[in-house]
Structure formats: structure tokens, C-alpha cells
Coordinates of C-alpha atoms and ligand atoms in Angstrom, one line a residue:
X18 CA 77.0 30.3 145.9
X19 CA 74.3 29.6 148.7
X20 CA 76.2 29.8 151.8
X21 CA 79.9 30.4 152.9
X22 CA 80.9 27.3 154.9
X23 CA 84.3 26.7 153.7
X24 CA 86.6 28.1 151.2
X25 CA 86.9 24.6 149.6
X26 CA 83.2 24.8 148.3
X27 CA 84.1 27.7 146.3
X28 CA 85.2 27.6 142.5
X29 CA 88.6 29.6 141.8
X30 CA 86.3 32.1 139.9
X31 CA 84.1 32.5 142.9
X32 CA 87.1 33.0 145.2
X33 CA 88.7 35.6 142.7
X34 CA 85.1 37.4 142.0
X35 CA 84.6 37.6 145.9
X36 CA 88.4 39.1 146.4
X37 CA 87.6 41.7 143.5
X38 CA 84.3 42.8 145.0
X39 CA 86.1 43.0 148.5
X40 CA 88.7 45.4 147.0
X41 CA 85.7 47.4 145.2
X42 CA 83.8 47.8 148.3
X43 CA 86.9 49.1 150.2
X44 CA 87.6 51.7 147.5
X45 CA 84.2 52.6 147.1
X46 CA 81.8 51.9 150.2
X47 CA 79.4 54.6 149.3
X48 CA 78.4 52.7 146.1
X49 CA 77.3 49.6 148.6
X50 CA 75.8 51.7 151.4
X51 CA 72.1 50.4 150.4
X52 CA 73.1 47.0 149.2
X53 CA 71.5 45.5 152.4
X54 CA 68.8 47.8 152.8
X55 CA 65.8 46.0 154.3
X56 CA 67.9 43.0 155.2
X57 CA 68.6 41.5 158.7
X58 CA 71.3 39.3 159.7
X59 CA 71.5 37.2 163.0
X60 CA 74.9 36.5 164.5
X61 CA 75.0 33.6 166.6
X62 CA 78.1 33.2 168.6
X63 CA 79.2 30.2 170.7
X64 CA 82.7 31.6 171.3
X65 CA 84.1 34.9 172.1
X66 CA 85.2 37.4 169.4
X67 CA 86.5 41.1 168.9
X68 CA 87.1 41.2 165.1
X69 CA 84.6 38.8 163.7
X70 CA 81.8 40.2 165.9
X71 CA 82.6 43.9 165.4
X72 CA 83.7 43.7 161.6
X73 CA 80.3 42.1 160.7
X74 CA 78.2 44.4 162.8
X75 CA 79.8 47.5 161.6
X76 CA 80.0 46.1 158.1
X77 CA 76.4 45.2 157.9
X78 CA 75.5 48.7 159.1
X79 CA 77.6 50.2 156.3
X80 CA 75.7 48.2 153.8
X81 CA 72.4 49.6 155.0
X82 CA 71.5 46.2 156.7
X83 CA 70.6 45.6 160.4
X84 CA 72.1 42.9 162.6
X85 CA 71.3 41.1 165.7
X86 CA 74.0 39.5 168.1
X87 CA 73.0 36.4 169.8
X88 CA 75.3 34.9 172.8
X89 CA 74.7 31.7 174.6
X90 CA 72.9 33.6 177.5
X91 CA 69.5 32.8 176.3
X92 CA 70.1 29.3 175.8
X93 CA 73.0 27.2 174.2
X94 CA 72.8 26.2 170.6
X95 CA 71.6 22.4 170.7
X96 CA 71.1 22.6 174.4
X97 CA 67.7 24.7 175.1
X98 CA 66.6 24.0 171.6
X99 CA 68.0 21.8 168.8
X100 CA 70.1 23.3 166.0
X101 CA 67.6 22.2 163.5
X102 CA 64.8 24.4 165.6
X103 CA 67.4 27.2 165.9
X104 CA 67.9 27.3 162.1
X105 CA 64.4 27.0 161.0
X106 CA 63.1 29.7 163.6
X107 CA 65.9 32.3 162.7
X108 CA 64.9 31.7 159.1
X109 CA 61.4 32.9 159.8
X110 CA 62.8 36.4 160.6
X111 CA 66.4 36.7 159.4
X112 CA 67.7 36.9 155.8
X113 CA 71.3 35.4 156.8
X114 CA 72.8 33.8 159.8
X115 CA 76.3 34.2 160.6
X116 CA 77.7 31.6 163.1
X117 CA 80.8 31.0 165.3
X118 CA 80.4 27.4 166.7
X119 CA 82.7 25.0 168.4
X120 CA 81.6 21.8 166.4
X121 CA 81.9 22.3 162.7
X122 CA 78.7 20.1 162.4
X123 CA 76.7 22.9 164.2
X124 CA 77.4 25.3 161.4
X125 CA 76.5 22.5 158.8
X126 CA 73.2 21.9 160.8
X127 CA 72.3 25.6 160.5
X128 CA 72.8 25.5 156.7
X129 CA 70.9 22.3 156.4
X130 CA 68.0 23.1 158.3
X131 CA 67.6 26.7 157.7
X132 CA 66.2 28.3 154.5
X133 CA 68.6 31.4 154.6
X134 CA 72.4 31.8 153.6
X135 CA 74.6 30.7 156.6
X136 CA 78.2 32.3 156.8
X137 CA 80.9 30.5 159.0
X138 CA 82.3 32.9 161.2
X139 CA 84.9 30.3 162.8
X140 CA 84.2 26.6 163.6
X141 CA 86.7 24.2 164.9
X142 CA 87.7 23.0 161.2
X143 CA 87.4 26.5 159.3
X144 CA 87.6 30.1 159.4
X145 CA 86.9 31.0 155.7
X146 CA 86.1 34.9 156.5
X147 CA 89.5 35.3 158.0
X148 CA 91.1 33.4 154.8
X149 CA 89.3 35.8 152.3
X150 CA 90.4 38.7 154.5
X151 CA 94.1 37.3 154.1
X152 CA 94.2 37.0 150.5
X153 CA 92.7 40.3 150.0
X154 CA 95.4 41.8 152.4
X155 CA 98.0 39.8 150.3
X156 CA 96.4 41.1 146.8
X157 CA 97.3 44.6 147.9
X158 CA 100.9 43.9 148.0
X159 CA 101.3 41.1 145.2
X160 CA 99.8 41.5 141.9
X161 CA 99.6 37.6 141.1
X162 CA 98.3 35.5 144.2
X163 CA 99.5 32.4 142.3
X164 CA 103.1 33.3 142.6
X165 CA 102.8 34.3 146.5
X166 CA 105.1 32.1 148.5
X167 CA 103.0 31.7 151.9
X168 CA 104.2 29.9 154.8
X169 CA 102.0 29.0 157.7
X170 CA 104.2 28.2 161.0
X171 CA 102.5 26.5 164.1
X172 CA 99.4 24.8 164.9
X173 CA 97.7 23.2 162.0
X174 CA 94.3 24.6 162.8
X175 CA 91.2 26.1 161.3
X176 CA 92.8 29.1 160.1
X177 CA 95.6 27.0 158.7
X178 CA 92.8 24.8 156.9
X179 CA 91.2 27.7 155.3
X180 CA 94.5 29.2 154.2
X181 CA 95.4 25.9 152.4
X182 CA 92.2 25.7 150.6
X183 CA 92.6 29.6 149.5
X184 CA 96.3 28.8 148.2
X185 CA 95.0 25.6 146.5
X186 CA 92.5 27.3 144.5
X187 CA 94.4 30.2 143.8
X188 CA 97.4 27.7 142.4
X189 CA 100.0 29.0 144.7
X190 CA 102.6 27.1 146.7
X191 CA 102.1 27.0 150.3
X192 CA 104.2 25.5 153.0
X193 CA 102.8 24.4 156.4
X194 CA 105.5 24.0 159.1
X195 CA 104.2 22.3 162.3
X196 CA 105.6 20.3 165.1
X197 CA 105.2 16.7 164.9
X198 CA 101.6 15.8 166.0
X199 CA 100.2 19.3 165.4
X200 CA 99.7 18.9 161.6
X201 CA 96.2 19.9 160.0
X202 CA 93.8 17.5 159.7
X203 CA 94.9 14.7 157.0
X204 CA 91.6 14.6 155.3
X205 CA 91.7 18.4 154.8
X206 CA 95.4 18.3 153.8
X207 CA 94.5 15.7 151.1
X208 CA 91.5 17.4 149.8
X209 CA 93.6 20.9 149.6
X210 CA 96.6 19.0 147.8
X211 CA 94.1 17.8 145.3
X212 CA 92.6 21.0 144.6
X213 CA 96.2 22.6 144.5
X214 CA 97.1 20.1 141.8
X215 CA 94.2 20.8 139.7
X216 CA 95.2 24.4 139.8
X217 CA 98.8 24.1 139.4
X218 CA 99.8 24.9 142.9
X219 CA 101.2 23.0 145.7
X220 CA 100.8 22.4 149.5
X221 CA 103.6 21.1 151.4
X222 CA 104.0 19.8 155.0
X223 CA 106.8 19.4 157.0
X224 CA 108.0 19.8 160.8
X225 CA 111.5 21.2 159.5
X226 CA 111.7 24.9 160.4
X227 CA 114.5 25.3 157.8
X228 CA 111.9 24.8 155.2
X229 CA 110.9 28.6 156.0
X230 CA 113.5 29.7 153.7
X231 CA 112.4 31.4 150.3
X232 CA 108.9 32.7 151.3
X233 CA 107.2 36.1 150.7
X234 CA 104.8 36.1 153.7
X235 CA 105.0 34.4 157.1
X236 CA 101.7 33.3 158.8
X237 CA 101.1 32.3 162.3
X238 CA 98.3 31.6 164.8
X239 CA 97.8 30.8 168.4
X240 CA 99.4 27.4 169.4
X241 CA 96.1 26.7 171.4
X242 CA 92.6 27.4 169.9
X243 CA 89.5 28.1 171.4
X244 CA 87.8 25.1 172.6
X245 CA 91.3 23.3 173.0
X246 CA 92.0 22.3 176.5
X247 CA 95.9 21.9 175.8
X248 CA 97.8 23.6 178.4
X249 CA 100.5 26.0 177.2
X250 CA 103.1 24.6 179.7
X251 CA 102.8 21.3 178.2
X252 CA 103.4 22.3 174.5
X253 CA 105.7 25.2 174.9
X254 CA 108.9 23.7 174.7
X255 CA 107.7 21.5 171.6
X256 CA 106.4 24.7 169.8
X257 CA 109.4 26.9 170.8
X258 CA 111.4 26.6 167.6
X259 CA 108.4 27.5 165.7
X260 CA 107.9 30.9 167.2
X261 CA 107.9 33.9 164.5
X262 CA 110.8 36.2 165.6
X263 CA 113.3 38.4 163.7
X264 CA 115.7 35.6 163.2
X265 CA 113.0 33.3 161.5
X266 CA 111.7 36.1 159.4
X267 CA 115.4 36.7 158.2
X268 CA 116.0 33.3 157.5
X269 CA 112.6 33.3 155.6
X270 CA 113.6 36.3 153.6
X271 CA 110.0 37.3 154.2
X272 CA 108.7 40.6 153.5
X273 CA 105.6 40.2 155.2
X274 CA 104.3 38.9 158.5
X275 CA 100.3 37.6 158.9
X276 CA 98.4 36.8 162.1
X277 CA 94.8 36.4 162.3
X278 CA 94.7 37.6 165.9
X279 CA 94.4 37.4 169.0
X280 CA 98.0 36.9 169.4
X281 CA 100.0 35.9 172.4
X282 CA 103.0 38.3 172.0
X283 CA 106.1 36.7 173.2
X284 CA 104.6 33.3 172.6
X285 CA 104.0 32.3 168.8
X286 CA 105.4 35.5 167.7
X287 CA 107.5 38.7 169.1
X288 CA 106.5 42.0 169.6
X289 CA 109.2 43.1 167.1
X290 CA 107.5 41.3 164.3
X291 CA 104.1 42.0 165.3
X292 CA 104.7 45.7 165.3
X293 CA 107.4 45.5 162.4
X294 CA 107.4 47.4 159.2
X295 CA 106.0 44.0 157.1
X296 CA 103.3 43.3 159.4
X297 CA 100.1 43.1 157.9
X298 CA 97.9 42.2 160.9
X299 CA 95.9 45.3 161.0
X300 CA 95.4 45.3 157.3
X301 CA 94.1 41.9 157.7
X302 CA 91.8 43.0 160.6
X303 CA 90.6 45.9 158.5
X304 CA 89.7 43.7 155.5
X305 CA 87.8 41.4 157.6
X306 CA 84.9 43.8 157.2
X307 CA 85.4 44.3 153.2
X308 CA 85.9 40.4 152.6
X309 CA 82.6 39.7 154.4
X310 CA 80.7 42.5 153.0
X311 CA 81.6 41.0 149.8
X312 CA 80.4 37.6 150.8
X313 CA 77.0 39.3 152.2
X314 CA 76.4 41.2 149.1
X315 CA 77.1 38.2 146.8
X316 CA 74.6 36.2 149.0
X317 CA 72.0 38.7 149.6
X318 CA 72.5 41.7 147.5
Ligands
CP5 N1 90.6 36.6 164.0 C1 89.3 36.7 164.4 O1 88.6 35.9 164.0 O2 89.3 37.3 165.6 P1 88.1 37.3 166.7 O3 88.2 35.8 167.3 O4 88.6 38.3 167.5 O5 86.8 37.5 166.0
NVA6 N1 92.8 29.3 165.8 C1 92.1 30.2 166.4 C2 91.6 31.5 165.5 C3 91.0 32.7 166.6 C4 90.6 33.5 165.5 C5 91.0 29.8 167.4 O1 90.1 28.8 166.7 O2 90.8 29.9 168.6

């Protein structure tokens, strides 16, 4: 494993090893407190962030490493300087690059032109660090991830893509329920379905909200991702039946609710579900750090 660009690039063994290591780091952080000693990580963000920025920064510190946050104030990626020159210069000093970008091609360009590992901290196509933390969170409640029935409801976005690849590699059955016209990218669906078949799993897509029945965990995300200029007023009515509320959770028979956050309370999910007993949102947020630290230790340790 040279980079973490997408979960789809991992083998099933690599994914399971990362999840195992993430759980070990969570259980015994002291054992890893020097894992990144002497290493420096640059964090390059084109978009805002709370969880990703803070969990990488504090996580790298807990591993004994050092990190440097770069926003766009000193020149936007590819504008003041090409992505190629950003990557080659950063590789002179940093041991790894963590990047949150608009275009997925930018993360790929950093990996192509740099000489150090690149970790995708969210692009318009994928959010692999989120997916890893999410499956780590599910593993804390379900012994066999291949048997977890996960449903993603809402916009078929970057988070949905990463969850589909994770479920596919784990050989699980995942249902993706989206309003017409808001399905995940067709190419990503085909790839995920192929990987799922290879591992005895299945990715099912539908617009029928009734398909929510019979799931263990219901996952949703914002209806409008960063960089998407769609106005909420234009899509609210279309997405309304896909809101995760108490009635939908009961219809699903689901024990757990998941959201990558930030959430829009009262829009894609109600307060009652967000703050309810089966909500995993803060476990997911905490596990962002452990899962990312597992990636860093694997790439740099
Ligand atoms: N879930 C997540 O990536 O949150 P941030 O956008 O706050 O980093
Ligand atoms: N799909 C969301 C995830 C935010 C963490 C976005 O890309 O904005």
C-alpha cells in the first residue's frame, strides 16, 4: 500500500488489516506513541473541515509526528503553482501529504507527481478515511462485518461511494436508496458491484424508500455536498421522503444510525435520530482519528 486514494484500491486483506490496526491503536495508544517520530505530514485543504483536520492533527501528534496545515491563503492549488509543483516541492520536506480537494484529479495528481504517500482526506468522488472509520465503528457492534445490512439513504455522493467499496470488499449486502437523478456515479456503482460479487456481497440501488426494511444500520449524509451549487429549496421536496426520522428507523428495524457529519438537523435527519440511543455519530467521529492513524502507521511506520 503506497497511498490511500480510494478504498477501491485496497484488497480485502488490506482493508481488514487497517480495521484491525485501528482497533489496536484505539485500545493501546501508548504502544504507538512514537510510531511517527521524526516524521512530518503536510495537510493541504481546499475545503473547510472540522473532524478531518482536527483528527489528523491530534492523531499525528499522538503518534509522535508533526503536522503542518496549509489552507489556500498562500495560493490555491493549481493556480499560484501547478499541482505537479506543489507535489514535488512538498515531497522535499514532508513524509506524507493529506489532501482535501474539490476535483478528485487533484489528489491523483499529488500522488502521481509527489514521491511521498498521499492520503485522500475527501475529494468530490471519495472519502476513504470516513469509510474506514465507519466500518471500524460497525465492527464495534457487529462481530462479522460481512453480515451487517447497511443502507445508505439520500444523495449518492463521495461518502456513499467509499461505503459501497468498503461493503463490497467485506462481502456485505448494502442498499443505496436515492431520489431519482441522485444516484451514485454509474462507473463507481459498476466497479463496486463487481468487487461485491467477487467477495460474495451485493450492492443494491433503488429509489423506493420501502426498501429500507430489514437493515441493521441506516446511514445518511448531507443532501448537498461541498462544491455543489444546488440550492436546498430546489431539492427539498424531492428529498423529503428520504429524511431519516423515527418512522424511517422503525420501518427499517435498524438498531444503529450513522452520519459522517456535518449534519443539517431537521433536514436529512431529525434531532431525535441524531441524538437517539442507536446513533453512532460520535463513535464515527472518534474513530476517524484511530482509522487515519492506522493508515499513517501502515504507510509510514
Ligand atoms: N466527516 C468529515 O469529514 O467532517 P469534516 O468535513 O468536518 O472534516
Ligand atoms: N458529502 C459531504 C461530506 C462531508 C464530510 C461533502 O462532500 O461535503
